[in-house]
Coordinates of C-alpha atoms in Angstrom, one line a residue:
I1 CA 58.4 16.2 154.3
L2 CA 61.5 18.4 154.0
I3 CA 60.7 21.7 152.2
V4 CA 63.8 23.2 150.7
E5 CA 62.8 26.8 149.7
D6 CA 64.8 30.0 150.4
E7 CA 61.8 32.4 149.8
A8 CA 59.7 32.8 152.9
I9 CA 56.4 33.4 151.1
N10 CA 56.8 30.2 149.1
R11 CA 57.6 28.3 152.3
E12 CA 54.5 29.7 154.0
L13 CA 52.3 28.8 150.9
L14 CA 53.6 25.1 150.9
T15 CA 53.1 25.0 154.7
L16 CA 49.4 26.0 154.4
V17 CA 48.9 23.4 151.7
L18 CA 50.6 20.4 153.4
Q19 CA 50.6 21.0 157.2
E20 CA 47.3 19.2 157.9
S21 CA 48.5 15.9 156.4
Y22 CA 52.3 15.9 157.0
T23 CA 55.0 16.7 159.5
L24 CA 57.2 19.4 157.9
R25 CA 60.8 20.3 158.2
Y26 CA 62.6 23.2 156.4
A27 CA 65.9 24.2 154.8
A28 CA 66.8 27.4 153.0
T29 CA 70.3 26.7 151.8
G30 CA 72.1 23.8 150.2
E31 CA 74.2 23.3 153.3
E32 CA 71.1 23.0 155.5
T33 CA 69.4 20.7 153.0
L34 CA 72.2 18.1 153.0
K35 CA 72.5 18.3 156.8
E36 CA 68.8 17.6 157.1
I37 CA 68.8 14.8 154.6
F38 CA 71.9 12.9 156.0
E39 CA 70.7 13.3 159.6
N40 CA 67.0 12.4 159.0
A41 CA 66.9 10.3 155.8
S42 CA 65.3 7.4 157.6
S43 CA 62.4 9.4 158.8
L44 CA 61.8 11.5 155.7
S45 CA 59.2 10.5 153.1
L46 CA 59.8 13.2 150.6
V47 CA 62.0 16.2 149.7
L48 CA 60.5 19.2 147.9
L49 CA 63.5 20.8 146.4
D50 CA 63.8 24.3 145.0
L51 CA 66.5 24.3 142.3
N52 CA 67.5 28.0 142.9
L53 CA 69.2 28.2 146.3
P54 CA 71.5 31.0 147.4
D55 CA 74.6 28.9 147.8
V56 CA 74.3 25.9 145.4
N57 CA 72.1 24.7 142.5
G58 CA 69.5 22.2 143.6
K59 CA 70.7 19.8 140.8
D60 CA 74.0 19.5 142.8
I61 CA 72.0 18.3 145.7
L62 CA 70.2 15.8 143.5
L63 CA 73.6 14.5 142.2
K64 CA 74.9 14.2 145.7
M65 CA 71.9 12.2 146.8
K66 CA 72.2 9.9 143.7
Q67 CA 75.9 9.3 144.4
E68 CA 75.1 8.3 148.0
G69 CA 72.3 6.0 146.9
L70 CA 69.6 8.0 148.7
L71 CA 67.3 8.4 145.7
D72 CA 66.5 4.7 145.8
R73 CA 64.3 5.3 148.9
L74 CA 63.9 9.0 149.4
P75 CA 61.9 10.7 146.5
V76 CA 62.4 14.2 145.4
I77 CA 60.0 16.6 143.7
V78 CA 61.8 19.6 142.2
L79 CA 60.3 23.1 142.5
T80 CA 61.3 25.3 139.5
A81 CA 60.1 27.9 137.0
D82 CA 62.7 26.7 134.5
K83 CA 60.9 24.3 132.1
D84 CA 64.2 23.1 130.7
A85 CA 65.4 22.1 134.2
E86 CA 62.3 20.0 134.7
V87 CA 63.4 17.3 132.2
E88 CA 67.0 17.4 133.3
S89 CA 66.0 16.9 137.0
L90 CA 63.8 14.0 136.1
T91 CA 66.7 12.4 134.2
M92 CA 68.9 12.9 137.2
G93 CA 66.5 10.9 139.5
A94 CA 63.8 13.3 140.6
M95 CA 60.4 11.6 140.6
D96 CA 58.2 14.6 139.7
F97 CA 58.2 18.4 139.5
I98 CA 55.9 21.2 140.6
P99 CA 56.2 24.3 138.5
K100 CA 56.4 27.9 139.7
P101 CA 54.3 29.8 140.3
Y102 CA 52.6 27.1 142.2
P103 CA 49.4 25.5 140.9
R104 CA 46.2 25.1 142.9
P105 CA 46.6 23.5 146.4
E106 CA 44.8 20.3 145.4
V107 CA 47.3 19.8 142.5
I108 CA 50.2 20.1 144.9
Q109 CA 48.6 17.7 147.4
A110 CA 47.8 15.1 144.7
R111 CA 51.4 15.2 143.3
V112 CA 52.9 14.9 146.8
R113 CA 50.6 12.0 147.8
R114 CA 51.1 10.2 144.5
T115 CA 54.9 10.5 144.7
I116 CA 55.1 9.2 148.3
E117 CA 52.8 6.2 147.4
L118 CA 54.9 5.3 144.4
S119 CA 58.1 5.6 146.4
E120 CA 56.8 3.4 149.2
G121 CA 55.7 0.8 146.6
R122 CA 59.1 1.0 145.0
V123 CA 60.8 0.4 148.4
I124 CA 58.6 -2.6 149.1
I125 CA 59.3 -4.1 145.7
G126 CA 63.0 -3.3 146.2
Q127 CA 63.1 -5.1 149.5
T128 CA 61.3 -8.1 147.9
E129 CA 63.5 -8.4 144.9
R130 CA 66.9 -7.9 146.5
D131 CA 69.0 -9.8 149.0
S132 CA 69.0 -7.9 152.3
L133 CA 72.7 -8.5 153.0
T134 CA 74.3 -7.5 149.7
G135 CA 71.6 -5.5 147.9
L136 CA 71.9 -7.8 144.8
Y137 CA 68.9 -9.4 143.1
N138 CA 67.4 -12.6 144.5
R139 CA 67.0 -15.6 142.2
D140 CA 63.4 -15.0 141.0
Y141 CA 63.9 -11.3 140.1
F142 CA 67.4 -11.8 138.7
F143 CA 66.1 -14.2 136.1
Q144 CA 63.1 -12.0 135.4
Y145 CA 65.4 -9.1 134.6
A146 CA 67.9 -11.3 132.8
N147 CA 65.1 -12.6 130.5
R148 CA 64.0 -9.1 129.9
I149 CA 67.6 -8.1 128.9
Y150 CA 67.8 -11.2 126.7
R151 CA 64.6 -10.5 124.8
G152 CA 65.6 -6.8 124.3
R153 CA 69.2 -7.6 123.2
K154 CA 69.1 -10.8 121.3
K155 CA 71.7 -9.5 118.9
K156 CA 74.0 -8.3 121.7
P157 CA 76.1 -11.1 123.3
M158 CA 75.6 -11.5 127.0
D159 CA 77.7 -13.9 129.2
A160 CA 76.8 -15.9 132.3
I161 CA 79.2 -15.9 135.3
V162 CA 78.7 -18.0 138.5
L163 CA 80.9 -17.4 141.5
N164 CA 81.3 -19.4 144.8
I165 CA 83.6 -19.0 147.7
E166 CA 85.6 -22.2 148.3
Q167 CA 84.8 -23.8 151.6
F168 CA 82.8 -20.7 152.7
H169 CA 81.4 -22.6 155.8
T170 CA 85.0 -22.6 157.1
V171 CA 85.2 -18.8 157.0
N172 CA 82.2 -18.7 159.3
A173 CA 83.5 -21.5 161.5
L174 CA 86.9 -20.0 162.1
N175 CA 86.1 -16.3 162.0
G176 CA 82.5 -16.0 163.1
R177 CA 79.3 -15.2 161.1
E178 CA 79.7 -11.5 161.5
F179 CA 83.0 -11.7 159.6
G180 CA 81.4 -14.0 157.0
D181 CA 78.6 -11.5 156.4
Q182 CA 81.3 -8.7 155.9
V183 CA 83.0 -10.9 153.3
L184 CA 79.7 -11.3 151.5
R185 CA 78.8 -7.6 151.6
V186 CA 82.2 -6.5 150.3
L187 CA 82.3 -9.1 147.6
G188 CA 78.7 -8.3 146.6
N189 CA 79.5 -4.6 146.3
K190 CA 82.5 -5.4 144.0
I191 CA 80.4 -7.8 141.9
S192 CA 77.7 -5.1 141.6
G193 CA 80.2 -2.6 140.3
I194 CA 81.6 -5.1 137.8
A195 CA 78.1 -5.9 136.6
Y196 CA 77.3 -2.2 136.1
E197 CA 80.7 -1.7 134.3
F198 CA 79.8 -4.5 131.8
G199 CA 76.2 -3.4 131.3
G200 CA 74.7 -6.2 133.3
I201 CA 73.0 -7.3 136.5
A202 CA 74.1 -9.4 139.5
G203 CA 72.3 -11.6 142.0
R204 CA 73.1 -13.6 145.1
F205 CA 71.6 -17.1 145.6
G206 CA 72.1 -19.1 148.7
A207 CA 74.9 -18.5 151.2
D208 CA 77.8 -17.8 148.8
R209 CA 76.7 -18.1 145.2
F210 CA 76.7 -15.0 143.1
D211 CA 75.6 -14.7 139.4
I212 CA 76.5 -12.0 136.9
Y213 CA 74.7 -11.5 133.5
C214 CA 76.8 -9.1 131.6
R215 CA 78.0 -7.9 128.2
H216 CA 80.4 -10.4 126.5
T217 CA 84.1 -10.1 127.4
D218 CA 87.2 -12.1 126.8
D219 CA 88.9 -11.0 130.0
Y220 CA 87.3 -13.4 132.4
R221 CA 90.7 -13.8 134.2
G222 CA 90.7 -10.0 134.7
I223 CA 87.3 -10.2 136.4
F224 CA 88.3 -13.1 138.6
D225 CA 91.6 -11.5 139.6
R226 CA 89.8 -8.3 140.6
L227 CA 87.4 -10.1 142.8
Q228 CA 90.0 -12.3 144.4
T229 CA 92.2 -9.3 145.1
T230 CA 89.2 -7.7 146.9
L231 CA 89.0 -10.8 149.1
D232 CA 92.7 -10.9 149.7
A233 CA 92.7 -7.2 150.8
L234 CA 89.8 -7.8 153.1
A235 CA 91.3 -10.8 154.9
P236 CA 95.1 -10.8 154.5
N237 CA 95.5 -13.3 157.3
A238 CA 92.8 -15.7 156.0
S239 CA 92.8 -17.8 152.9
I240 CA 89.5 -17.1 151.1
R241 CA 89.5 -18.5 147.6
L242 CA 86.9 -17.9 144.9
R243 CA 85.9 -20.3 142.1
M244 CA 84.3 -19.1 138.9
G245 CA 82.5 -20.7 136.1
V246 CA 81.7 -19.0 132.8
M247 CA 79.3 -19.8 130.0
P248 CA 80.0 -17.4 127.0
F249 CA 77.2 -16.1 124.9
Q250 CA 75.3 -18.6 122.8
P251 CA 72.5 -17.0 120.7
D252 CA 70.3 -20.1 121.0
L253 CA 70.5 -20.3 124.8
E254 CA 68.3 -18.4 127.1
P255 CA 69.7 -17.1 130.4
V256 CA 68.6 -20.0 132.6
Q257 CA 70.4 -22.4 130.2
L258 CA 73.5 -20.3 130.1
F259 CA 73.6 -20.2 133.9
D260 CA 73.0 -24.0 134.2
R261 CA 76.3 -24.5 132.2
A262 CA 78.1 -21.7 134.1
R263 CA 77.1 -23.4 137.3
T264 CA 78.4 -26.7 136.0
A265 CA 81.8 -25.1 135.2
C266 CA 81.9 -23.5 138.6
S267 CA 81.2 -26.9 140.3
M268 CA 84.1 -28.5 138.4
A269 CA 86.4 -25.9 139.8
R270 CA 85.6 -27.0 143.4
G271 CA 88.6 -28.2 145.2
H272 CA 90.7 -27.6 142.1
Y273 CA 93.9 -26.1 143.5
K274 CA 95.4 -25.0 140.2
N275 CA 92.4 -23.7 138.2
H276 CA 89.8 -21.7 140.0
L277 CA 88.3 -20.4 136.8
I278 CA 86.7 -22.7 134.3
I279 CA 85.0 -21.7 131.1
F280 CA 82.3 -24.0 129.8
D281 CA 83.5 -25.6 126.5
K282 CA 83.4 -28.9 124.6
K283 CA 85.7 -30.5 127.2
V284 CA 83.6 -29.4 130.1
L285 CA 80.5 -30.6 128.3
E286 CA 82.1 -34.0 127.8
R287 CA 83.1 -34.1 131.4
E288 CA 79.5 -33.2 132.4
L289 CA 78.2 -36.0 130.3
L290 CA 80.7 -38.5 131.8
E291 CA 79.8 -37.5 135.3
Q292 CA 76.2 -38.0 134.6
R293 CA 76.9 -41.4 133.2
L294 CA 79.0 -42.4 136.3
L295 CA 76.1 -41.3 138.5
N296 CA 73.7 -43.3 136.5
D297 CA 76.0 -46.4 136.6
L298 CA 76.7 -46.3 140.3
R299 CA 73.9 -48.6 141.5
R300 CA 74.8 -51.2 138.8
A301 CA 78.5 -50.9 139.7
L302 CA 77.8 -51.6 143.4
D303 CA 75.5 -54.5 142.6
S304 CA 77.9 -56.0 140.1
Y305 CA 81.1 -55.6 142.3
E306 CA 82.8 -53.4 139.6
F307 CA 84.5 -51.4 142.4
E308 CA 87.8 -53.0 143.5
V309 CA 89.5 -52.2 146.8
Y310 CA 93.3 -51.8 146.7
Y311 CA 95.5 -51.7 149.7
Q312 CA 98.5 -49.7 150.6
P313 CA 100.7 -50.9 153.5
K314 CA 101.6 -48.9 156.6
F315 CA 105.0 -49.5 158.3
N316 CA 106.4 -48.8 161.7
I317 CA 109.7 -47.2 160.9
Q318 CA 111.0 -46.9 164.5
V319 CA 112.0 -50.6 164.4
E320 CA 114.5 -52.3 162.2
P321 CA 113.6 -53.7 159.8
P322 CA 110.4 -51.7 159.4
K323 CA 107.3 -53.7 160.4
L324 CA 104.0 -54.0 158.6
V325 CA 101.3 -52.7 161.0
G326 CA 98.3 -52.0 158.8
A327 CA 96.9 -50.9 155.4
E328 CA 94.7 -48.2 153.9
A329 CA 91.8 -49.2 151.6
L330 CA 91.7 -47.3 148.3
I331 CA 89.0 -47.8 145.8
R332 CA 89.2 -48.2 142.0
W333 CA 86.4 -48.6 139.5
Q334 CA 86.7 -51.3 136.8
H335 CA 84.0 -50.0 134.4
P336 CA 82.9 -52.7 131.9
E337 CA 82.9 -50.1 129.0
L338 CA 85.1 -47.2 130.2
G339 CA 87.9 -49.3 131.7
M340 CA 89.7 -48.5 134.9
I341 CA 88.5 -45.2 136.3
A342 CA 90.8 -43.4 138.8
P343 CA 89.3 -42.4 142.1
D344 CA 89.9 -38.7 141.4
D345 CA 87.4 -39.0 138.5
F346 CA 84.5 -40.3 140.7
I347 CA 85.0 -39.7 144.4
P348 CA 84.7 -35.9 144.3
L349 CA 81.6 -36.4 142.0
F350 CA 79.9 -38.7 144.5
E351 CA 80.9 -36.4 147.4
R352 CA 79.2 -33.4 145.7
N353 CA 76.1 -35.5 145.0
G354 CA 75.8 -37.2 148.4
K355 CA 76.4 -40.6 146.9
I356 CA 79.7 -41.3 148.5
G357 CA 78.1 -43.0 151.5
E358 CA 77.0 -45.9 149.4
V359 CA 80.5 -46.4 148.1
D360 CA 82.0 -46.1 151.6
K361 CA 79.7 -48.9 152.9
Y362 CA 80.8 -51.1 150.0
V363 CA 84.5 -50.5 151.0
W364 CA 83.9 -51.1 154.7
A365 CA 82.3 -54.5 153.9
K366 CA 85.0 -55.5 151.5
A367 CA 87.8 -54.5 153.9
A368 CA 86.2 -56.4 156.7
R369 CA 86.1 -59.6 154.6
K370 CA 89.7 -59.0 153.6
I371 CA 90.8 -58.8 157.3
V372 CA 89.1 -62.1 158.0
R373 CA 90.6 -63.8 155.0
W374 CA 94.1 -62.7 155.9
R375 CA 93.7 -63.7 159.5
T376 CA 92.4 -67.2 158.4
E377 CA 94.9 -67.8 155.6
Y378 CA 98.0 -66.2 157.0
G379 CA 97.5 -66.0 160.7
V380 CA 97.9 -62.3 161.0
T381 CA 95.4 -59.5 161.8
I382 CA 96.1 -56.4 159.8
P383 CA 93.9 -53.4 160.7
I384 CA 92.6 -51.6 157.6
S385 CA 91.9 -47.8 157.5
V386 CA 88.7 -46.9 155.6
N387 CA 87.3 -43.5 154.7
L388 CA 84.6 -41.9 156.8
S389 CA 83.0 -39.0 154.8
R390 CA 80.9 -36.1 155.9
V391 CA 77.9 -37.9 154.5
D392 CA 78.6 -40.9 156.7
V393 CA 79.1 -38.8 159.8
F394 CA 75.6 -37.4 159.5
D395 CA 74.0 -40.7 158.8
S396 CA 71.8 -41.7 161.7
M397 CA 72.5 -45.4 161.0
L398 CA 76.3 -45.0 161.0
E399 CA 77.1 -46.8 164.2
E400 CA 74.5 -49.5 163.5
T401 CA 76.0 -50.1 160.1
L402 CA 79.6 -50.3 161.3
D403 CA 78.7 -52.5 164.3
G404 CA 76.8 -54.8 162.0
I405 CA 79.7 -55.3 159.7
L406 CA 82.1 -56.1 162.5
L407 CA 79.6 -58.5 164.2
Q408 CA 79.0 -60.3 160.9
H409 CA 82.7 -60.9 160.4
G410 CA 83.6 -61.5 164.0
L411 CA 86.0 -58.5 164.3
D412 CA 86.9 -56.2 167.1
H413 CA 86.2 -52.5 166.9
D414 CA 89.9 -51.6 166.2
A415 CA 90.0 -53.8 163.1
L416 CA 88.5 -51.0 160.9
K417 CA 90.3 -47.7 161.5
L418 CA 88.2 -44.7 160.4
E419 CA 89.8 -41.9 158.4
I420 CA 88.1 -38.5 158.4
T421 CA 89.6 -35.5 156.7
E422 CA 90.6 -32.5 158.8
S423 CA 88.3 -30.1 156.9
A424 CA 85.3 -32.3 157.7
Y425 CA 85.5 -31.1 161.3
T426 CA 85.0 -27.4 160.5
E427 CA 81.3 -27.4 159.4
N428 CA 78.9 -28.3 162.2
A429 CA 82.0 -29.1 164.2
D430 CA 80.0 -29.9 167.4
Q431 CA 77.9 -32.5 165.8
V432 CA 80.9 -34.1 164.0
I433 CA 82.9 -34.2 167.3
Q434 CA 79.9 -35.8 169.1
V435 CA 79.6 -38.5 166.5
V436 CA 83.3 -39.3 166.4
E437 CA 83.5 -39.3 170.2
H438 CA 80.7 -41.9 170.3
L439 CA 82.7 -44.1 167.9
R440 CA 85.8 -43.8 170.0
Q441 CA 83.9 -44.7 173.1
K442 CA 83.1 -48.0 171.3
E443 CA 86.9 -48.4 170.8
Y444 CA 86.9 -47.5 167.1
K445 CA 90.2 -45.8 166.2
V446 CA 89.8 -42.5 164.3
E447 CA 92.6 -41.1 162.1
M448 CA 92.6 -37.4 161.0
D449 CA 93.5 -37.5 157.3
D450 CA 95.2 -34.7 155.4
F451 CA 96.3 -32.9 158.6
G452 CA 97.8 -29.5 157.9
T453 CA 95.9 -28.9 154.6
G454 CA 92.5 -28.2 156.1
Y455 CA 91.1 -25.3 158.1
S456 CA 91.3 -26.3 161.8
S457 CA 92.9 -24.1 164.4
L458 CA 95.0 -25.3 167.3
H459 CA 92.0 -24.4 169.5
M460 CA 89.7 -26.6 167.5
L461 CA 92.3 -29.4 167.4
S462 CA 92.4 -29.6 171.2
A463 CA 88.7 -30.4 171.1
M464 CA 88.8 -32.9 168.2
P465 CA 88.5 -36.5 169.2
V466 CA 91.3 -38.3 167.2
D467 CA 93.6 -41.2 167.7
V468 CA 96.1 -40.7 164.9
L469 CA 97.3 -37.7 162.8
K470 CA 98.1 -38.3 159.2
V471 CA 100.7 -35.9 157.8
D472 CA 99.7 -35.0 154.3
R473 CA 102.0 -35.9 151.4
S474 CA 102.3 -32.3 150.3
F475 CA 104.6 -31.7 153.4
V476 CA 106.6 -34.8 152.9
R477 CA 107.3 -34.2 149.2
N478 CA 110.0 -31.6 149.6
I479 CA 111.6 -32.3 153.0
E480 CA 114.9 -33.4 151.4
R481 CA 115.2 -30.0 149.6
D482 CA 113.3 -27.5 151.8
D483 CA 114.1 -26.8 155.4
K484 CA 110.8 -25.0 155.9
D485 CA 108.9 -28.3 155.1
V486 CA 111.1 -30.1 157.5
Q487 CA 110.2 -27.6 160.2
L488 CA 106.5 -27.9 159.3
V489 CA 106.6 -31.7 159.6
A490 CA 108.5 -31.4 162.9
L491 CA 105.8 -29.1 164.1
I492 CA 103.0 -31.5 163.2
L493 CA 104.9 -34.4 164.8
G494 CA 105.3 -32.3 167.9
I495 CA 101.6 -31.6 168.0
A496 CA 101.0 -35.4 167.8
K497 CA 103.5 -36.1 170.5
N498 CA 101.9 -33.5 172.8
M499 CA 98.5 -35.1 172.2
N500 CA 100.1 -38.5 173.0
I501 CA 99.0 -40.0 169.7
P502 CA 101.0 -41.5 166.8
A503 CA 101.5 -39.8 163.5
I504 CA 101.5 -41.4 160.0
A505 CA 103.4 -39.7 157.1
E506 CA 101.9 -40.2 153.7
G507 CA 103.6 -40.1 150.3
V508 CA 107.0 -41.4 151.4
E509 CA 108.9 -42.2 148.2
T510 CA 112.6 -42.1 148.9
E511 CA 115.2 -43.3 151.3
G512 CA 116.1 -39.7 152.2
Q513 CA 112.5 -38.9 153.2
L514 CA 112.4 -42.0 155.3
K515 CA 115.6 -41.1 157.1
I516 CA 114.4 -37.6 157.9
L517 CA 111.1 -38.8 159.2
R518 CA 112.7 -41.4 161.3
E519 CA 115.0 -38.8 162.8
L520 CA 112.1 -36.5 163.5
G521 CA 110.4 -39.2 165.5
C522 CA 107.6 -40.2 163.0
D523 CA 106.0 -43.5 164.0
L524 CA 104.4 -44.8 160.8
V525 CA 104.7 -44.2 157.1
Q526 CA 103.1 -45.2 153.9
G527 CA 104.0 -44.5 150.3
Y528 CA 105.7 -45.8 147.2
Y529 CA 109.0 -46.3 148.9
F530 CA 107.4 -49.4 150.4
S531 CA 104.6 -50.0 147.9
P532 CA 102.0 -48.4 145.8
P533 CA 98.3 -49.4 146.4
L534 CA 98.1 -53.0 145.4
H535 CA 95.4 -55.4 144.3
P536 CA 94.6 -57.9 147.1
T537 CA 96.4 -60.8 145.4
E538 CA 99.5 -58.6 144.9
F539 CA 99.4 -57.4 148.5
E540 CA 99.2 -61.0 149.7
A541 CA 102.0 -62.2 147.5
K542 CA 104.3 -59.3 148.5
F543 CA 103.7 -59.0 152.2
L544 CA 101.8 -62.0 153.6
R545 CA 103.0 -65.2 152.1
G546 CA 105.4 -66.8 154.3
T547 CA 103.9 -65.4 157.4
V548 CA 101.6 -68.3 158.2
N549 CA 102.1 -69.5 161.7

């Protein structure tokens, strides 16, 4: 216990009352008091604080402790003869008071003992209800307090806000867990401040999900920008992007229902490069209902062959005329009631819900059958690139499934080329690399898709097993108008050359783009310049008829 008392006789009296049960420290001025508190806060259980000190008022010390967050774990009992000061001190954060002149020793002992016990209990509860890294509420306590606020303020509108860090696993993968924890602490502190500003509470659930329950506002963009600016300032050399979903106040919805919808909105912002803030509204609800229907219809669609596989050709442009050397399999969904559904409407959905593996296996089998058909009818073997998602990579039956498809159709291992996106290598990179290396040892060819848009470093790239780099279309789009994009493409092609592997440029649409890529030494291209993705019958009519030996 720290006894703060400038009068020697009072110090002696308190010493006689407390010395048998507690270790005592002393301070007689405000300066000594703050020094003792800041140097020994972790070992102190209680401060007995005289309000009338020779250099400062004890209430100033209380205020300083409150500003530094010390009152959350270090209780204070004020010592004063001023009855008006008692109430004010309690309001400022003191847990109790002992009047002067001092009461009987057993009264002092009882108040000291009770205050320490209450404080220890409060600390234990605080440790239980709060996330240890950020100090925000954990899930269970967050909703307990949110429900309490809701019941007490039913007429006061409160909004639900859900935040996630886009691809947070890559922040840890590239910068280390210590940096990732720093990001979470800084962001959590900013979120706590915003929640307090808007009369609400904040919680952290899981690795990078944060919830805010706060007074209604129309300035969601302002909140988002303040948080994003905080991250930008923390890591100016790293791209750390937030996504945010909001469910505005609805009087008939309790907090858990509000946050279900805010979470839905936040999920819909995942991977959305233009809109990182989505407010739940009628359109979002319609989208949620559509996605649930697509999930429900997936099994029927697979069993009824509603998915159609289109093929986009790949050409070697270093020969004249350019030569067809392969194709990429691209899926479409011909829904019996909803019509043709674009892949952007269902592939991200199935990826989020872990269903993409079922679709991928369907495509692999269809592509294998098509290779056999073209070889039989047209006398040519055209390798087809198929997608290998993260779900597939962690499937223990992956190699067995792929080998079974090839064995069933009498194909070699290089007939199906496996495309895996660059960003898939960043989470659990060692395991991904191990799986892909096993596939390459069986002579499967692995293509890194979307190269340049993910999060890999050159150091990681040197360890990645890959047979082909695919230059993302975003780099090709402006190479006729932007020298910087030309330099970026040249850099990627240089990396491929140094790795002694070919490069494929996606999204080639014009003669000018083709000419630049050829001059830069690009080996292969695909894009609308040669052909959009085609239905198999159209692909055959355009590229295969007349090739029969």
